[in-house]
Short mmCIF file of C-alpha atoms in Angstrom, two decimals:
data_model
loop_
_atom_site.label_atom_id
_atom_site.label_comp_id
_atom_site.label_asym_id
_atom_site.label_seq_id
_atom_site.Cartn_x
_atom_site.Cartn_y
_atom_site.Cartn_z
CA UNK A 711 0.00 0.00 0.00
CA UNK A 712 2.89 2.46 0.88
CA UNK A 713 4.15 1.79 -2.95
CA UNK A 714 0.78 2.53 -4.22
CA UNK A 715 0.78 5.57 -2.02
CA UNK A 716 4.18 6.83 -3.29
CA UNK A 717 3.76 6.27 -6.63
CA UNK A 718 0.66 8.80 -6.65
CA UNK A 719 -1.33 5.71 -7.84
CA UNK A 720 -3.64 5.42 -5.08
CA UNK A 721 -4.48 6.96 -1.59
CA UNK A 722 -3.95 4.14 1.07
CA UNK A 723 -3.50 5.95 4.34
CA UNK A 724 -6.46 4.21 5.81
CA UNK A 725 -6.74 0.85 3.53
CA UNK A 726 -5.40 -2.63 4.13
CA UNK A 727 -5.35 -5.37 1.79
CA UNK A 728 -5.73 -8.69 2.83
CA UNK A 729 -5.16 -11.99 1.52
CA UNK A 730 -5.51 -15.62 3.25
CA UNK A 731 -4.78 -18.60 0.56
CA UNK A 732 -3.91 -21.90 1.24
CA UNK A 733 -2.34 -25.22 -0.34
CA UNK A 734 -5.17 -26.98 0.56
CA UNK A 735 -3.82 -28.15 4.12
CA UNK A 736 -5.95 -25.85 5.86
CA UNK A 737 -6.97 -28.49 8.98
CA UNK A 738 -3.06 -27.91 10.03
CA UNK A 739 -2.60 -26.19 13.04
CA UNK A 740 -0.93 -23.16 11.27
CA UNK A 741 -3.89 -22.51 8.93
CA UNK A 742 -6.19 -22.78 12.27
CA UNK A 743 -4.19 -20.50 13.94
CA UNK A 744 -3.98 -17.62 11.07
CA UNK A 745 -7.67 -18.28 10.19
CA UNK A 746 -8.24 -16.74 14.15
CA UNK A 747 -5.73 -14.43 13.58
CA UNK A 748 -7.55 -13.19 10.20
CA UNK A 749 -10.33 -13.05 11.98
CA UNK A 750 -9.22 -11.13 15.13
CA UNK A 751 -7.48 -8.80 12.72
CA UNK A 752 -11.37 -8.52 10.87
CA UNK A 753 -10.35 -10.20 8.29
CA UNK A 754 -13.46 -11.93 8.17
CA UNK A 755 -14.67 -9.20 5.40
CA UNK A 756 -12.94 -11.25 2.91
CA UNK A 757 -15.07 -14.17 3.25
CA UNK A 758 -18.06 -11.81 3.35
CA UNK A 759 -16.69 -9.42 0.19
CA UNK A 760 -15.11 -11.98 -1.92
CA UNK A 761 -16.68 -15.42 -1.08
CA UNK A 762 -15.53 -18.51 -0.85
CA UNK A 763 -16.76 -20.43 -4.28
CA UNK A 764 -19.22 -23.30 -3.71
CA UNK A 765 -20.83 -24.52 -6.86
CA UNK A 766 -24.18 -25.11 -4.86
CA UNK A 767 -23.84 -22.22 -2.73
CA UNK A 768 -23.84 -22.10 0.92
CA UNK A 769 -25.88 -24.96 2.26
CA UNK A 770 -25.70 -24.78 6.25
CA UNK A 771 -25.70 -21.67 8.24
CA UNK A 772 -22.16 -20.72 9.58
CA UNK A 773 -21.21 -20.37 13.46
CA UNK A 774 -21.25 -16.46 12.88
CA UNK A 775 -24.48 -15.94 10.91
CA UNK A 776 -26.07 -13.57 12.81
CA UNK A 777 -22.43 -11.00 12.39
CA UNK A 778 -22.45 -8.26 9.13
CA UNK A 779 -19.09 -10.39 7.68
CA UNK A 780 -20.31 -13.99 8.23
CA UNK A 781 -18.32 -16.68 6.56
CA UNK A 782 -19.60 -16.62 3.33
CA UNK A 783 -19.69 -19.80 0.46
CA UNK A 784 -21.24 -18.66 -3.12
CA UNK A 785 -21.71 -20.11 -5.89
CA UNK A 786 -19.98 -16.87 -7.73
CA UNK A 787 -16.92 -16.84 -4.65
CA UNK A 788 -13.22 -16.28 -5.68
CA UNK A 789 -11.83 -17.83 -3.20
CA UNK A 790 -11.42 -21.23 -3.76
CA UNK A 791 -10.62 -23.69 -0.95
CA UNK A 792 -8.99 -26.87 -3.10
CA UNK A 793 -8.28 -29.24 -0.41
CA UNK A 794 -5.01 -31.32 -0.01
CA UNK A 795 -5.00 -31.69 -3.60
CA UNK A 796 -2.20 -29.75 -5.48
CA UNK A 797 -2.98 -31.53 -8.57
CA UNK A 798 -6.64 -29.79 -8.67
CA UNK A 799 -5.62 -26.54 -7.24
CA UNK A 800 -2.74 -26.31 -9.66
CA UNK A 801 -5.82 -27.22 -12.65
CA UNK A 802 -8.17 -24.55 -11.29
CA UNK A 803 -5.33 -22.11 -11.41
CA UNK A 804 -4.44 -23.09 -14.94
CA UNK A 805 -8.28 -22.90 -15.93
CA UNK A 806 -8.65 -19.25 -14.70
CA UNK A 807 -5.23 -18.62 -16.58
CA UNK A 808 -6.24 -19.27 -19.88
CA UNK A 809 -9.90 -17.89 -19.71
CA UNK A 810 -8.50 -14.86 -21.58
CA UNK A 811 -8.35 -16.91 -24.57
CA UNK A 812 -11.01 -20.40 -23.50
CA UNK A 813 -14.05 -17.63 -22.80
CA UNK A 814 -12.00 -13.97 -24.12
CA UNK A 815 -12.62 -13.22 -20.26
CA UNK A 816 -9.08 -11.44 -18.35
CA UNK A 817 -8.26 -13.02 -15.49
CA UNK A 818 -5.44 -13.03 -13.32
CA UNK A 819 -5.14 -15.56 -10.77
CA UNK A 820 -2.69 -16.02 -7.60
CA UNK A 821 -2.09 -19.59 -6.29
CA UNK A 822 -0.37 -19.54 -2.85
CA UNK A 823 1.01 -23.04 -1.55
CA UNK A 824 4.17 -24.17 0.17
CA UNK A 825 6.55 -23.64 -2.33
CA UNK A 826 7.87 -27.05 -1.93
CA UNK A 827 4.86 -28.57 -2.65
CA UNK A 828 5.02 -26.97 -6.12
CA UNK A 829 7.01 -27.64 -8.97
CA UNK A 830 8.01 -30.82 -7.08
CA UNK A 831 5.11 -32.59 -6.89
CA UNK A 832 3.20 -31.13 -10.05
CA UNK A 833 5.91 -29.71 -12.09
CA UNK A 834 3.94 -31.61 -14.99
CA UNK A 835 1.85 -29.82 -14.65
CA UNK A 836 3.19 -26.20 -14.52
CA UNK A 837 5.03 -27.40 -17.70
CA UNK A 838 1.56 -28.13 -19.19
CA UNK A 839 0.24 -24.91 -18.24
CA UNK A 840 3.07 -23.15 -19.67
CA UNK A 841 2.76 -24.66 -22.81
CA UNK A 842 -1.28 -24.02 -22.68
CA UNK A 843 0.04 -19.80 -22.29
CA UNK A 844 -1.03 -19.22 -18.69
CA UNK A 845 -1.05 -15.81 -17.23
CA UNK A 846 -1.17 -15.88 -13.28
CA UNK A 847 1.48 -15.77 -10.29
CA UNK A 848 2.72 -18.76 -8.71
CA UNK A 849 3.39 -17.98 -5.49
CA UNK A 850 5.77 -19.97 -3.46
CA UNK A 851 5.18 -19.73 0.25
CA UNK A 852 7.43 -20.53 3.25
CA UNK A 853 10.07 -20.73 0.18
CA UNK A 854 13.80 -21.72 0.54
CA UNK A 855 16.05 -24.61 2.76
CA UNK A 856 16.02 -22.77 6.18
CA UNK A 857 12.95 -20.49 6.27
CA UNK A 858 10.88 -22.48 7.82
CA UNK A 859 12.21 -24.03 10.95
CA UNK A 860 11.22 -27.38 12.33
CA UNK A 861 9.47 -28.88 9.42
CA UNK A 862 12.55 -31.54 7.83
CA UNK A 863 12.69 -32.75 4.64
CA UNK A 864 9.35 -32.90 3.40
CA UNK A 865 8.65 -28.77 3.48
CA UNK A 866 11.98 -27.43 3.19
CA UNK A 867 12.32 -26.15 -0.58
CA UNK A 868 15.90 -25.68 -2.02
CA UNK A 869 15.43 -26.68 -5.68
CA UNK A 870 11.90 -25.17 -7.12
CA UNK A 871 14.07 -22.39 -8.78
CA UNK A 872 15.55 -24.52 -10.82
CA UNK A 873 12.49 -26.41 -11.95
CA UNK A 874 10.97 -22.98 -12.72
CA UNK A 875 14.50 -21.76 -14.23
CA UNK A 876 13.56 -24.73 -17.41
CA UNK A 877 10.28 -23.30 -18.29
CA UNK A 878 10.99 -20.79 -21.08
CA UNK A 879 7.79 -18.29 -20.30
CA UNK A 880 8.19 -18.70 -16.76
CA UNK A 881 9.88 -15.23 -14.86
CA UNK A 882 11.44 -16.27 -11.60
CA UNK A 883 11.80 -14.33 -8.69
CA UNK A 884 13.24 -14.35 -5.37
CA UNK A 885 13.02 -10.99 -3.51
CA UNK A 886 13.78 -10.35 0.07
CA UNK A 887 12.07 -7.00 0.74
CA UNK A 888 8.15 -5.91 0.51
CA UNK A 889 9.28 -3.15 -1.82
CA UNK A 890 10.67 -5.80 -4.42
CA UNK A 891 8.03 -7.34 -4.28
CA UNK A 892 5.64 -5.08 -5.17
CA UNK A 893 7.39 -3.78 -7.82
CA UNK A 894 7.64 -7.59 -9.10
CA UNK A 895 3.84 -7.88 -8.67
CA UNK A 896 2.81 -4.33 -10.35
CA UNK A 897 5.26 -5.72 -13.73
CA UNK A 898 4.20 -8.83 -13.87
CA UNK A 899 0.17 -7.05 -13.88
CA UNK A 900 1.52 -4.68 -16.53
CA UNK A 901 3.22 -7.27 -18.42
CA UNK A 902 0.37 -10.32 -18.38
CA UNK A 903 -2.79 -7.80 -18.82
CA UNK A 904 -1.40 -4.57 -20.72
CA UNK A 905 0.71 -6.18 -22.68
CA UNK A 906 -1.26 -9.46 -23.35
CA UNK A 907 1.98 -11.49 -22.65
CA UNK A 908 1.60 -15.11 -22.62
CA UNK A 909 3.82 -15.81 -19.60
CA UNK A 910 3.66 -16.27 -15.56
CA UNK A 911 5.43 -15.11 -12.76
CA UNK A 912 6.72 -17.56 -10.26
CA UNK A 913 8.07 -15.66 -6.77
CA UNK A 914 9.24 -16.96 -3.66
CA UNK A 915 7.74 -15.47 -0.51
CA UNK A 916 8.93 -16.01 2.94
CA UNK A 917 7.47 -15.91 6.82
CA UNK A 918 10.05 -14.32 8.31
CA UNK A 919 9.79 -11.19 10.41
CA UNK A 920 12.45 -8.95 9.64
CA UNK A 921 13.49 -5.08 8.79
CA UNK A 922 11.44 -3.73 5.74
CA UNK A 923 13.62 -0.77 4.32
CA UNK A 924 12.39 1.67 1.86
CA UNK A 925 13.10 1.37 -1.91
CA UNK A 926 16.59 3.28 -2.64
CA UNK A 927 15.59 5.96 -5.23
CA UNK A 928 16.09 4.75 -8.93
CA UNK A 929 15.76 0.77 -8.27
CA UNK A 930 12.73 -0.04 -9.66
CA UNK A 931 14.60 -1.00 -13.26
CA UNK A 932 17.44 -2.66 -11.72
CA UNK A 933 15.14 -4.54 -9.51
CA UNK A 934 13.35 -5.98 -12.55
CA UNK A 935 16.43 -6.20 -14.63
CA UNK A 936 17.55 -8.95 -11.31
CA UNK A 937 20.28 -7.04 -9.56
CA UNK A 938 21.10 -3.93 -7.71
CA UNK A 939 23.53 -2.33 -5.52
CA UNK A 940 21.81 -2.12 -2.10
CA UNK A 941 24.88 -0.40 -0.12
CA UNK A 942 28.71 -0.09 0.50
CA UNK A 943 30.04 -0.92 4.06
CA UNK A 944 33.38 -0.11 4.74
CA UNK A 945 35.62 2.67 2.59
CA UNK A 946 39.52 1.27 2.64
CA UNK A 947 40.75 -2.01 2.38
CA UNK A 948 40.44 -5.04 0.06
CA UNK A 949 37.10 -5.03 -1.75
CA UNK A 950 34.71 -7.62 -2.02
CA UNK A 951 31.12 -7.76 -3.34
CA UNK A 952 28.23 -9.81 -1.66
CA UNK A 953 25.11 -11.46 -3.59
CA UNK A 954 22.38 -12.37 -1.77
CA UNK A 955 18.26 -13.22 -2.97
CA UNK A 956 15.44 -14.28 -0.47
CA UNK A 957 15.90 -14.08 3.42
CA UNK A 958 19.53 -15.02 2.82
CA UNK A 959 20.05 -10.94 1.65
CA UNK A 960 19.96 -10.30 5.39
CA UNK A 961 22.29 -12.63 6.35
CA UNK A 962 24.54 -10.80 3.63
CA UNK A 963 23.64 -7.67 4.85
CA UNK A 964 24.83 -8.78 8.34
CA UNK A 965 27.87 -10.68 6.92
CA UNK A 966 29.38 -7.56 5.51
CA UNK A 967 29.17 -5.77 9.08
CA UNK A 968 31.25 -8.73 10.71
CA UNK A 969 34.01 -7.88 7.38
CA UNK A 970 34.38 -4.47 9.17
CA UNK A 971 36.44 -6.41 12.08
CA UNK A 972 38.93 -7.40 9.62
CA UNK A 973 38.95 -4.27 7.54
CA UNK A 974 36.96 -5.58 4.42
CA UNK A 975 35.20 -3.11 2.59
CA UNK A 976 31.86 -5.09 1.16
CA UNK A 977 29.11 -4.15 -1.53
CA UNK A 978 26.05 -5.70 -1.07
CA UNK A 979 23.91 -6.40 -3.81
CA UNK A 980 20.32 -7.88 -4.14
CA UNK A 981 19.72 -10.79 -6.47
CA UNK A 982 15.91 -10.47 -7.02
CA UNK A 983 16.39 -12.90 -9.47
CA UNK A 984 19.66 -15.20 -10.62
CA UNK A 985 17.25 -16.68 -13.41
CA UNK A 986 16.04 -13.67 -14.88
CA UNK A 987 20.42 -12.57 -15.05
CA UNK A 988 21.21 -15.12 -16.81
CA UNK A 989 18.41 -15.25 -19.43
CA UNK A 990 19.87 -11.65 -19.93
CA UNK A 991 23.03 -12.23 -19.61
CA UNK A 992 22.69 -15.65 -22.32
CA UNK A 993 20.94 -13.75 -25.03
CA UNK A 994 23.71 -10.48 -24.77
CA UNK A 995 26.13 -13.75 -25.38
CA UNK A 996 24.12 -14.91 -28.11
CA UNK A 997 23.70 -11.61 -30.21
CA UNK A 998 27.51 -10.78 -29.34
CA UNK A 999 28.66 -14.08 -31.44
CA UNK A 1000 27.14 -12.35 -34.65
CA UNK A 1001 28.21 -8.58 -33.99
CA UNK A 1002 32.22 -6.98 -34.52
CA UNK A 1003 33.79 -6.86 -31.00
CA UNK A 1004 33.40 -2.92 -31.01
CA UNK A 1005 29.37 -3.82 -31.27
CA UNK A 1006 29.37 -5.76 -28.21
CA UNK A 1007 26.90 -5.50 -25.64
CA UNK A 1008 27.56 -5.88 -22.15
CA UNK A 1009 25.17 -7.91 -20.12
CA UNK A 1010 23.22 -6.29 -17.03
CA UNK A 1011 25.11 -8.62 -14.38
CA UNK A 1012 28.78 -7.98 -16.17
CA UNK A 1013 28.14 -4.13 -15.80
CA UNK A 1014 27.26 -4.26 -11.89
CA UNK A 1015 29.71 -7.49 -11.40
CA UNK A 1016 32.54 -6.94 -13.86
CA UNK A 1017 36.37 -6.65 -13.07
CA UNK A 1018 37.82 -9.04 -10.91
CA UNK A 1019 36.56 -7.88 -7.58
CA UNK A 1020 36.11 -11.71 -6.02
CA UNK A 1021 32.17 -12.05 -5.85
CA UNK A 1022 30.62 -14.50 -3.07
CA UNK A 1023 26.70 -15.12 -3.92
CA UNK A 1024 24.21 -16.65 -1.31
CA UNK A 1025 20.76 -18.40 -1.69
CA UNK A 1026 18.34 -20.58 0.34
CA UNK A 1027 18.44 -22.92 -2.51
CA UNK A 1028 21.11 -25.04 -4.02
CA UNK A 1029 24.09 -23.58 -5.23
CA UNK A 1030 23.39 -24.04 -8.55
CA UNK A 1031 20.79 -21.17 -8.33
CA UNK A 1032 23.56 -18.45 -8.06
CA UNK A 1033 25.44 -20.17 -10.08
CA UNK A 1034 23.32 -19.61 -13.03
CA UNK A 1035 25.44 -16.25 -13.79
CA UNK A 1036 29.19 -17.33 -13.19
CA UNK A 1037 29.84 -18.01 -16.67
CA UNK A 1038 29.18 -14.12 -17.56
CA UNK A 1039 31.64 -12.97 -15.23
CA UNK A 1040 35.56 -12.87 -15.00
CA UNK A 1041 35.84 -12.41 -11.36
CA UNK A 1042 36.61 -15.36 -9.40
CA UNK A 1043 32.91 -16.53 -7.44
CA UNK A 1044 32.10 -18.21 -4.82
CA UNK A 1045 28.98 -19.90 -4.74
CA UNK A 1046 26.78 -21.03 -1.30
CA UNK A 1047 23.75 -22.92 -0.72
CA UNK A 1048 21.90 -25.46 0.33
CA UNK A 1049 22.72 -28.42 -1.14
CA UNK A 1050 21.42 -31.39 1.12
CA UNK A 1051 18.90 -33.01 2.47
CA UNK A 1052 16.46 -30.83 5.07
CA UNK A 1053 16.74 -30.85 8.73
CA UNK A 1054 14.07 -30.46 11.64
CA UNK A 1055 15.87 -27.43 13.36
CA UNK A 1056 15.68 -23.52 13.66
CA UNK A 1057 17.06 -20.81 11.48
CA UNK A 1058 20.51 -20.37 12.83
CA UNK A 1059 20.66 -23.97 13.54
CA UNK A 1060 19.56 -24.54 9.78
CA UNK A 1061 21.70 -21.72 8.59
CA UNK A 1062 25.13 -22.60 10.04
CA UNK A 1063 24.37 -26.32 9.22
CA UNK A 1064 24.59 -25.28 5.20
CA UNK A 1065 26.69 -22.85 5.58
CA UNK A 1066 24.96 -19.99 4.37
CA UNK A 1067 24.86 -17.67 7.69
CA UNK A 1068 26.30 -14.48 8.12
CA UNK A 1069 29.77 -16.17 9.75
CA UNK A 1070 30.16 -18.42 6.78
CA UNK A 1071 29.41 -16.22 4.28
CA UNK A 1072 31.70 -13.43 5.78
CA UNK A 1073 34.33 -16.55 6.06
CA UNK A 1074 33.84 -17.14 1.72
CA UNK A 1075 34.55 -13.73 1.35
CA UNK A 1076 37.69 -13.75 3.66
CA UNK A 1077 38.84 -17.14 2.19
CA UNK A 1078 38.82 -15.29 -1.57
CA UNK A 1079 40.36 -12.37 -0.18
CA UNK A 1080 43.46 -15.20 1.10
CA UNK A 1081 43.30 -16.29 -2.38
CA UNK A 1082 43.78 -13.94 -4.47
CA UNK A 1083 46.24 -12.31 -2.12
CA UNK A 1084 44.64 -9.43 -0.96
CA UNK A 1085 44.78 -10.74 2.82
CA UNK A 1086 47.67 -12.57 4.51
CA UNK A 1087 46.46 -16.55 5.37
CA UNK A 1088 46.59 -15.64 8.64
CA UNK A 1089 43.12 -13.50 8.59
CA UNK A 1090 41.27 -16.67 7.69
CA UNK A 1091 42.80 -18.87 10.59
CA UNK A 1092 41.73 -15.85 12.80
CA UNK A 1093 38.14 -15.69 11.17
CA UNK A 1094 37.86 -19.02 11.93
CA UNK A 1095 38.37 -18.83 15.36
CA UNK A 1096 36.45 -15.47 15.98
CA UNK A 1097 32.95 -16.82 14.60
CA UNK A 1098 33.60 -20.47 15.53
CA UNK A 1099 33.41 -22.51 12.47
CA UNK A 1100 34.28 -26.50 12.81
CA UNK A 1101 36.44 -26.89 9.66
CA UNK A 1102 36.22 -30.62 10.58
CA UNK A 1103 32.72 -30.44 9.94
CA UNK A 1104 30.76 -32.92 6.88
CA UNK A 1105 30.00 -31.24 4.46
CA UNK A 1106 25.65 -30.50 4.57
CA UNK A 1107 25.13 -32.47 1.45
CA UNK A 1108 27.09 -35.70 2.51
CA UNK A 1109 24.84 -38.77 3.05
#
């Protein structure tokens, strides 16, 4: 709403939207909970505005009938309520996706699951949907390796970007801060219904609770392009530049703080989306194979990234993710993930256990700095030591 507000689009002072979608698994405790949360919070005019789509319409009298915003079920709702069924909820979403060319009717639709429960289980049929033209967001919820704590293997997504990443008229995203995100949402609007393009958006979304920022002035085109420079910590001493997308970006941001103890000056930049780099990046390769080298183009990630300032880049998914853009750049990169199995554990737990925390990310950034010479070996024995990292530790993806 505050992006609405500052773009002059709308007034918003006193509005709220509201949104409460599930995957289907709404008996969980989780859904229970936030369904008394939406209500406490009076969410309960969604039921009552939108409805909740019943194809014979509401057939027994809810709890709160005798309230203005009862808990509505229509036969014309919008909400629909799948059950654990991705399969059908992933067909109803497809269905409403192609109405603008089944019944020349614009829709738009938004299907929120666990993101793990995605293009894992019925990436056949995103492909399918792809290939039938569907416009709509995909969004993945509780997205990424170590976001949500305590659930193991089964929830704990690390790979859907790369699923999404084969689909050719799929855009991927994976933004860490609200204002990213709305600027994702407002293009991928523009792009899908002003521009009739036969595409949809796929984003990771998180449940974290951290520090929302406002949008630097000017970002709005490097967001979309996939990268921007977020800040510069530190002004003398070796340089290195950190990449981070998702909840990992604060980890980065803290990891360039710690650098400041061993007198590393850090950019930070924010990935909103690896995939969408290299699909830049590939087709400024291709057209540069047919063009005189004093034509050449230079790719959106080689003109933020170029030189051979070492670059470390972070994700909450595996580490081929990042490393989606390392062939477009001459610097030397280091890549970290989470490769691996899940674990039932917190954040940090989760976090330190694949390496991708602030101390191990500050420590790949050291450990290039060693490498290329920059720093005396020494600094990375005493890095070591200061954030307590087991070098004796197995690797996260060992079995």
């Amino acid at each position: 709403m505050r992006y609405l507000q500052a773009r002059g689009l709308a007034r918003t002072e006193d509005r709220h939207v509201w949104g409460d979608f599930g995957d289907g698994e709404m008996e969980e405790p989780e859904s229970i909970a936030g369904l008394t949360l939406a209500a406490r919070e009076r969410l309960d005019n969604l039921f009552r505005q939108i409805g909740i789509y019943a194809p014979d319409g509401q057939l027994y009298d809810p709890e709160d009938k005798g309230a203005m915003m009862f808990y509505k079920e229509a036969a014309n709702g919008q909400l629909l309520e799948e059950g654990i069924t991705e399969a059908g909820a992933i067909s109803s979403w497809t269905a409403a996706g192609t109405a603008y060319s089944v019944h020349d009717t614009d829709l738009l639709p938004v299907y929120i699951y666990y993101s793990m429960f995605g293009f894992q289980r019925v990436g056949d049929l995103i492909w399918a949907a792809a290939d039938q033209r569907t416009r709509g967001f995909l969004l993945g919820a509780t997205a990424g390796r170590t976001t949500l704590s305590g659930e193991g293997l089964q929830h704990q997504d690390g790979s859907s970007h790369m699923a999404a990443a084969a689909i050719p008229n799929c855009r991927v995203w994976d933004p860490c801060f609200a204002y990213e995100l709305a600027v994702i949402m407002d293009h991928g609007m523009a792009r899908m219904l002003d521009e009739q393009r036969d595409e949809f958006f796929y984003i990771t979304v998180m449940n974290e609770i951290y520090d929302q920022p406002s949008m630097p002035e000017g970002a709005e085109t490097a967001i979309l392009k996939g990268l921007y420079k977020l800040r510069c910590v530190g002004e003398t001493g070796p340089r290195v530049r950190l990449v981070g997308s998702g909840t990992i970006l604060v980890e980065v941001l803290a990891a360039a703080e710690l650098l400041q103890d061993f007198g590393v000056v850090a950019e930070v930049f924010s990935a909103t989306s690896y995939t969408e780099l290299a699909r830049e990046a590939m087709e400024v390769a291709r057209r540069n194979r047919f063009k005189a080298p004093d034509l050449r183009e230079t790719s959106h990630v080689e003109t933020l990234l170029g030189g051979e300032v070492p670059v470390v880049a972070a994700s909450d998914y595996v580490r081929a993710f990042p490393g989606q853009i390392a062939p477009y750049l001459r610097a030397p990169m280091t890549l970290l993930g989470t490769d691996g199995f899940g674990r039932s554990a917190n954040r940090q737990a989760l976090r330190r256990f694949f390496e991708v925390d602030r101390q191990n990310i500050a420590l790949a950034a050291i450990e290039a700095l060693v490498r290329d010479g920059d720093l005396p070996p020494e600094t990375l024995r005493a890095a070591i030591k200061a954030w307590d990292i087991d070098p004796e530790t197995r690797a996260p993806w060992s079995c």
